[in-house]
Structures are given as C-alpha cells and as structure tokens.
C-alpha cells in the first residue's frame, strides 16, 4: 500500500491508556479492531513511552473518513486539549515518525493533525501546536538516515 501522508490523533483519555484498551473501544464501535496503524503510549509498567504497531500497514485504517486508504493513522495517548505533551513523549513520537517516513517514503510535510481533515478537536490544541516543531525535527533527522526530507531515498 502506498501512503501519501500521516494523520496524527490523540486518544482524549489518560496518557497511560494502552493500545489494547483502544482496540477494545474500537471493537465496541463495531470496527474490526484498533483503527490506528501506530500508537505512541505511556507504558505504566516500565515508566516509558513506547511506539507500538497496531493495525497492519497493509490494512486500511479506520481513523479519518476519506483518508483511511492513503494515510497512516498515528495515535498518541493522552488528552492534549487539557495537557501539554511531555518531552519524553515527543522524543518517542519523533523517532517513530522518522522511521515511518523513511521506511514508507512518506514526506513529513504530509503530517496533519486530525482536525485539519475532519471537524474535530483531535489531536488536541496542545499537540496540534507542536506539529510544526515535530515536522522540523523529523526533517532535520532524515538526512542522517540517507533519506531526503521529502521522503525519497538519496
């Protein structure tokens, strides 16, 4: 599957929400399972943020109507309408986005907050406001991996 971009979401729940809990919520909505391809979440058992694959990349997402077929869904646990992202979370999110963009040739310029594609507050004002900084940091790291910032291999 060729992806054009990435849609960033928040869970609008406690930061220690697990991918398994999100999977259960989505199943309760009648979906086949978690709609996001990746989840950045705080693992309370080890006290660390993690980047975890969720829905397989060859499966169509269920995260943003009209964009599920050609955009990867990434969810960060927490309610970023209420809370500010932590530096630890941003480091894990940026690392995951760098890997995703490099592996799937997705230009980081095509990272969007859910609210840019749908009538929603997601991914929360505080995380949404960080998107320009996230894009800039991912762009600065891509050449180290021998990948052009637009996603193309050198």
mmCIF file of C-alpha atoms in Angstrom:
data_model
loop_
_atom_site.group_PDB
_atom_site.id
_atom_site.type_symbol
_atom_site.label_atom_id
_atom_site.label_comp_id
_atom_site.label_asym_id
_atom_site.label_seq_id
_atom_site.Cartn_x
_atom_site.Cartn_y
_atom_site.Cartn_z
ATOM 1 C CA UNK A 1 0.000 0.000 0.000
ATOM 2 C CA UNK A 2 1.374 3.443 -0.921
ATOM 3 C CA UNK A 3 0.706 6.093 1.688
ATOM 4 C CA UNK A 4 0.553 9.816 0.894
ATOM 5 C CA UNK A 5 0.621 11.110 4.446
ATOM 6 C CA UNK A 6 0.091 10.670 8.170
ATOM 7 C CA UNK A 7 -2.846 11.747 10.338
ATOM 8 C CA UNK A 8 -1.976 12.465 13.983
ATOM 9 C CA UNK A 9 -4.595 11.745 16.657
ATOM 10 C CA UNK A 10 -4.847 11.752 20.437
ATOM 11 C CA UNK A 11 -6.835 9.276 22.486
ATOM 12 C CA UNK A 12 -8.538 12.005 24.572
ATOM 13 C CA UNK A 13 -8.051 9.674 27.531
ATOM 14 C CA UNK A 14 -5.468 9.191 30.296
ATOM 15 C CA UNK A 15 -1.889 9.097 28.992
ATOM 16 C CA UNK A 16 -1.430 5.535 30.279
ATOM 17 C CA UNK A 17 -4.226 4.194 28.070
ATOM 18 C CA UNK A 18 -2.941 1.053 26.334
ATOM 19 C CA UNK A 19 -3.268 0.078 22.676
ATOM 20 C CA UNK A 20 -5.322 -2.912 23.900
ATOM 21 C CA UNK A 21 -7.830 -0.558 25.538
ATOM 22 C CA UNK A 22 -8.138 1.462 22.325
ATOM 23 C CA UNK A 23 -8.642 -1.799 20.421
ATOM 24 C CA UNK A 24 -11.491 -2.709 22.801
ATOM 25 C CA UNK A 25 -13.107 0.739 22.386
ATOM 26 C CA UNK A 26 -12.972 0.457 18.610
ATOM 27 C CA UNK A 27 -14.448 -3.048 18.681
ATOM 28 C CA UNK A 28 -17.292 -1.691 20.846
ATOM 29 C CA UNK A 29 -17.982 0.748 17.978
ATOM 30 C CA UNK A 30 -18.393 -2.221 15.648
ATOM 31 C CA UNK A 31 -14.992 -1.924 13.991
ATOM 32 C CA UNK A 32 -12.797 -4.966 13.458
ATOM 33 C CA UNK A 33 -10.227 -3.573 15.883
ATOM 34 C CA UNK A 34 -7.959 -0.622 16.509
ATOM 35 C CA UNK A 35 -8.183 1.870 13.670
ATOM 36 C CA UNK A 36 -4.693 3.379 14.032
ATOM 37 C CA UNK A 37 -1.586 1.904 12.484
ATOM 38 C CA UNK A 38 0.668 3.041 15.341
ATOM 39 C CA UNK A 39 0.168 4.126 18.943
ATOM 40 C CA UNK A 40 2.578 6.248 20.958
ATOM 41 C CA UNK A 41 1.656 5.421 24.559
ATOM 42 C CA UNK A 42 2.970 5.528 28.100
ATOM 43 C CA UNK A 43 3.677 2.045 29.434
ATOM 44 C CA UNK A 44 2.962 2.399 33.152
ATOM 45 C CA UNK A 45 4.639 -0.968 33.877
ATOM 46 C CA UNK A 46 8.080 0.234 32.796
ATOM 47 C CA UNK A 47 7.588 4.002 33.083
ATOM 48 C CA UNK A 48 8.444 4.700 29.441
ATOM 49 C CA UNK A 49 6.755 5.999 26.301
ATOM 50 C CA UNK A 50 6.543 3.411 23.517
ATOM 51 C CA UNK A 51 5.877 3.424 19.758
ATOM 52 C CA UNK A 52 3.814 0.323 19.017
ATOM 53 C CA UNK A 53 2.475 -1.008 15.709
ATOM 54 C CA UNK A 54 -1.284 -1.511 15.946
ATOM 55 C CA UNK A 55 -3.213 -2.094 12.698
ATOM 56 C CA UNK A 56 -1.086 -3.691 9.979
ATOM 57 C CA UNK A 57 0.119 -1.239 7.328
ATOM 58 C CA UNK A 58 -1.372 -3.404 4.577
ATOM 59 C CA UNK A 59 -4.789 -2.957 6.203
ATOM 60 C CA UNK A 60 -6.939 0.088 5.504
ATOM 61 C CA UNK A 61 -7.074 2.328 8.562
ATOM 62 C CA UNK A 62 -10.194 3.380 10.472
ATOM 63 C CA UNK A 63 -9.144 6.763 11.810
ATOM 64 C CA UNK A 64 -10.179 9.604 9.457
ATOM 65 C CA UNK A 65 -13.034 9.346 6.973
ATOM 66 C CA UNK A 66 -11.797 9.993 3.442
ATOM 67 C CA UNK A 67 -8.139 9.395 4.348
ATOM 68 C CA UNK A 68 -8.083 5.815 5.625
ATOM 69 C CA UNK A 69 -6.885 4.325 2.332
ATOM 70 C CA UNK A 70 -3.867 6.554 1.780
ATOM 71 C CA UNK A 71 -2.857 7.999 5.163
ATOM 72 C CA UNK A 72 -1.270 6.224 8.126
ATOM 73 C CA UNK A 73 -3.094 6.752 11.417
ATOM 74 C CA UNK A 74 -0.921 7.541 14.450
ATOM 75 C CA UNK A 75 -2.481 7.982 17.895
ATOM 76 C CA UNK A 76 -0.768 9.486 20.926
ATOM 77 C CA UNK A 77 -2.389 8.551 24.217
ATOM 78 C CA UNK A 78 -3.455 11.427 26.419
ATOM 79 C CA UNK A 79 -5.817 14.378 26.249
ATOM 80 C CA UNK A 80 -3.915 17.199 24.588
ATOM 81 C CA UNK A 81 -6.801 19.620 24.823
ATOM 82 C CA UNK A 82 -6.097 19.562 28.563
ATOM 83 C CA UNK A 83 -2.424 18.595 28.876
ATOM 84 C CA UNK A 84 0.808 19.642 27.216
ATOM 85 C CA UNK A 85 2.911 16.961 25.515
ATOM 86 C CA UNK A 86 5.973 15.920 27.501
ATOM 87 C CA UNK A 87 9.469 15.999 26.046
ATOM 88 C CA UNK A 88 9.764 12.238 26.611
ATOM 89 C CA UNK A 89 6.611 11.615 24.578
ATOM 90 C CA UNK A 90 7.745 13.928 21.788
ATOM 91 C CA UNK A 91 11.103 12.129 21.523
ATOM 92 C CA UNK A 92 9.383 8.750 21.055
ATOM 93 C CA UNK A 93 6.820 10.207 18.637
ATOM 94 C CA UNK A 94 9.516 11.891 16.531
ATOM 95 C CA UNK A 95 11.646 8.728 16.478
ATOM 96 C CA UNK A 96 8.627 6.714 15.323
ATOM 97 C CA UNK A 97 7.724 9.254 12.652
ATOM 98 C CA UNK A 98 11.301 9.304 11.339
ATOM 99 C CA UNK A 99 11.267 5.511 10.984
ATOM 100 C CA UNK A 100 7.800 5.531 9.393
ATOM 101 C CA UNK A 101 8.664 8.265 6.884
ATOM 102 C CA UNK A 102 11.964 6.601 5.973
ATOM 103 C CA UNK A 103 10.543 3.088 5.606
ATOM 104 C CA UNK A 104 7.390 4.083 3.691
ATOM 105 C CA UNK A 105 8.773 7.065 1.718
ATOM 106 C CA UNK A 106 6.228 9.453 3.234
ATOM 107 C CA UNK A 107 7.169 13.145 3.131
ATOM 108 C CA UNK A 108 6.962 14.660 6.618
ATOM 109 C CA UNK A 109 5.329 17.693 5.014
ATOM 110 C CA UNK A 110 2.270 15.430 4.743
ATOM 111 C CA UNK A 111 1.810 15.107 8.520
ATOM 112 C CA UNK A 112 -1.567 16.500 9.565
ATOM 113 C CA UNK A 113 -3.481 16.873 12.761
ATOM 114 C CA UNK A 114 -6.838 15.076 12.562
ATOM 115 C CA UNK A 115 -8.559 18.477 12.898
ATOM 116 C CA UNK A 116 -7.078 19.522 9.542
ATOM 117 C CA UNK A 117 -9.008 16.745 7.798
ATOM 118 C CA UNK A 118 -12.204 16.482 9.878
ATOM 119 C CA UNK A 119 -14.457 18.534 12.152
ATOM 120 C CA UNK A 120 -12.844 17.575 15.470
ATOM 121 C CA UNK A 121 -10.579 18.957 18.195
ATOM 122 C CA UNK A 122 -8.229 15.992 17.720
ATOM 123 C CA UNK A 123 -5.250 15.794 18.304
ATOM 124 C CA UNK A 124 -5.929 18.460 20.918
ATOM 125 C CA UNK A 125 -4.713 22.053 20.766
ATOM 126 C CA UNK A 126 -1.515 21.440 22.717
ATOM 127 C CA UNK A 127 -0.307 18.586 20.488
ATOM 128 C CA UNK A 128 -1.556 20.290 17.321
ATOM 129 C CA UNK A 129 0.525 23.368 18.173
ATOM 130 C CA UNK A 130 3.640 21.143 18.287
ATOM 131 C CA UNK A 131 3.204 19.820 14.722
ATOM 132 C CA UNK A 132 5.422 22.471 13.041
ATOM 133 C CA UNK A 133 8.234 21.679 15.515
ATOM 134 C CA UNK A 134 7.698 17.929 15.036
ATOM 135 C CA UNK A 135 7.935 18.319 11.243
ATOM 136 C CA UNK A 136 11.100 20.414 11.544
ATOM 137 C CA UNK A 137 12.795 17.902 13.832
ATOM 138 C CA UNK A 138 11.873 14.940 11.634
ATOM 139 C CA UNK A 139 13.170 16.854 8.569
ATOM 140 C CA UNK A 140 16.460 17.539 10.339
ATOM 141 C CA UNK A 141 16.969 13.847 11.193
ATOM 142 C CA UNK A 142 16.054 12.365 7.787
ATOM 143 C CA UNK A 143 19.401 13.170 6.057
ATOM 144 C CA UNK A 144 21.251 11.219 8.758
ATOM 145 C CA UNK A 145 19.363 8.147 7.505
ATOM 146 C CA UNK A 146 20.346 8.950 3.901
ATOM 147 C CA UNK A 147 16.754 9.935 3.169
ATOM 148 C CA UNK A 148 15.761 13.265 1.639
ATOM 149 C CA UNK A 149 13.398 15.271 3.858
ATOM 150 C CA UNK A 150 10.632 14.780 1.271
ATOM 151 C CA UNK A 151 10.814 11.020 1.908
ATOM 152 C CA UNK A 152 12.760 9.997 -1.201
ATOM 153 C CA UNK A 153 15.919 7.889 -0.824
ATOM 154 C CA UNK A 154 19.244 9.521 -1.736
#
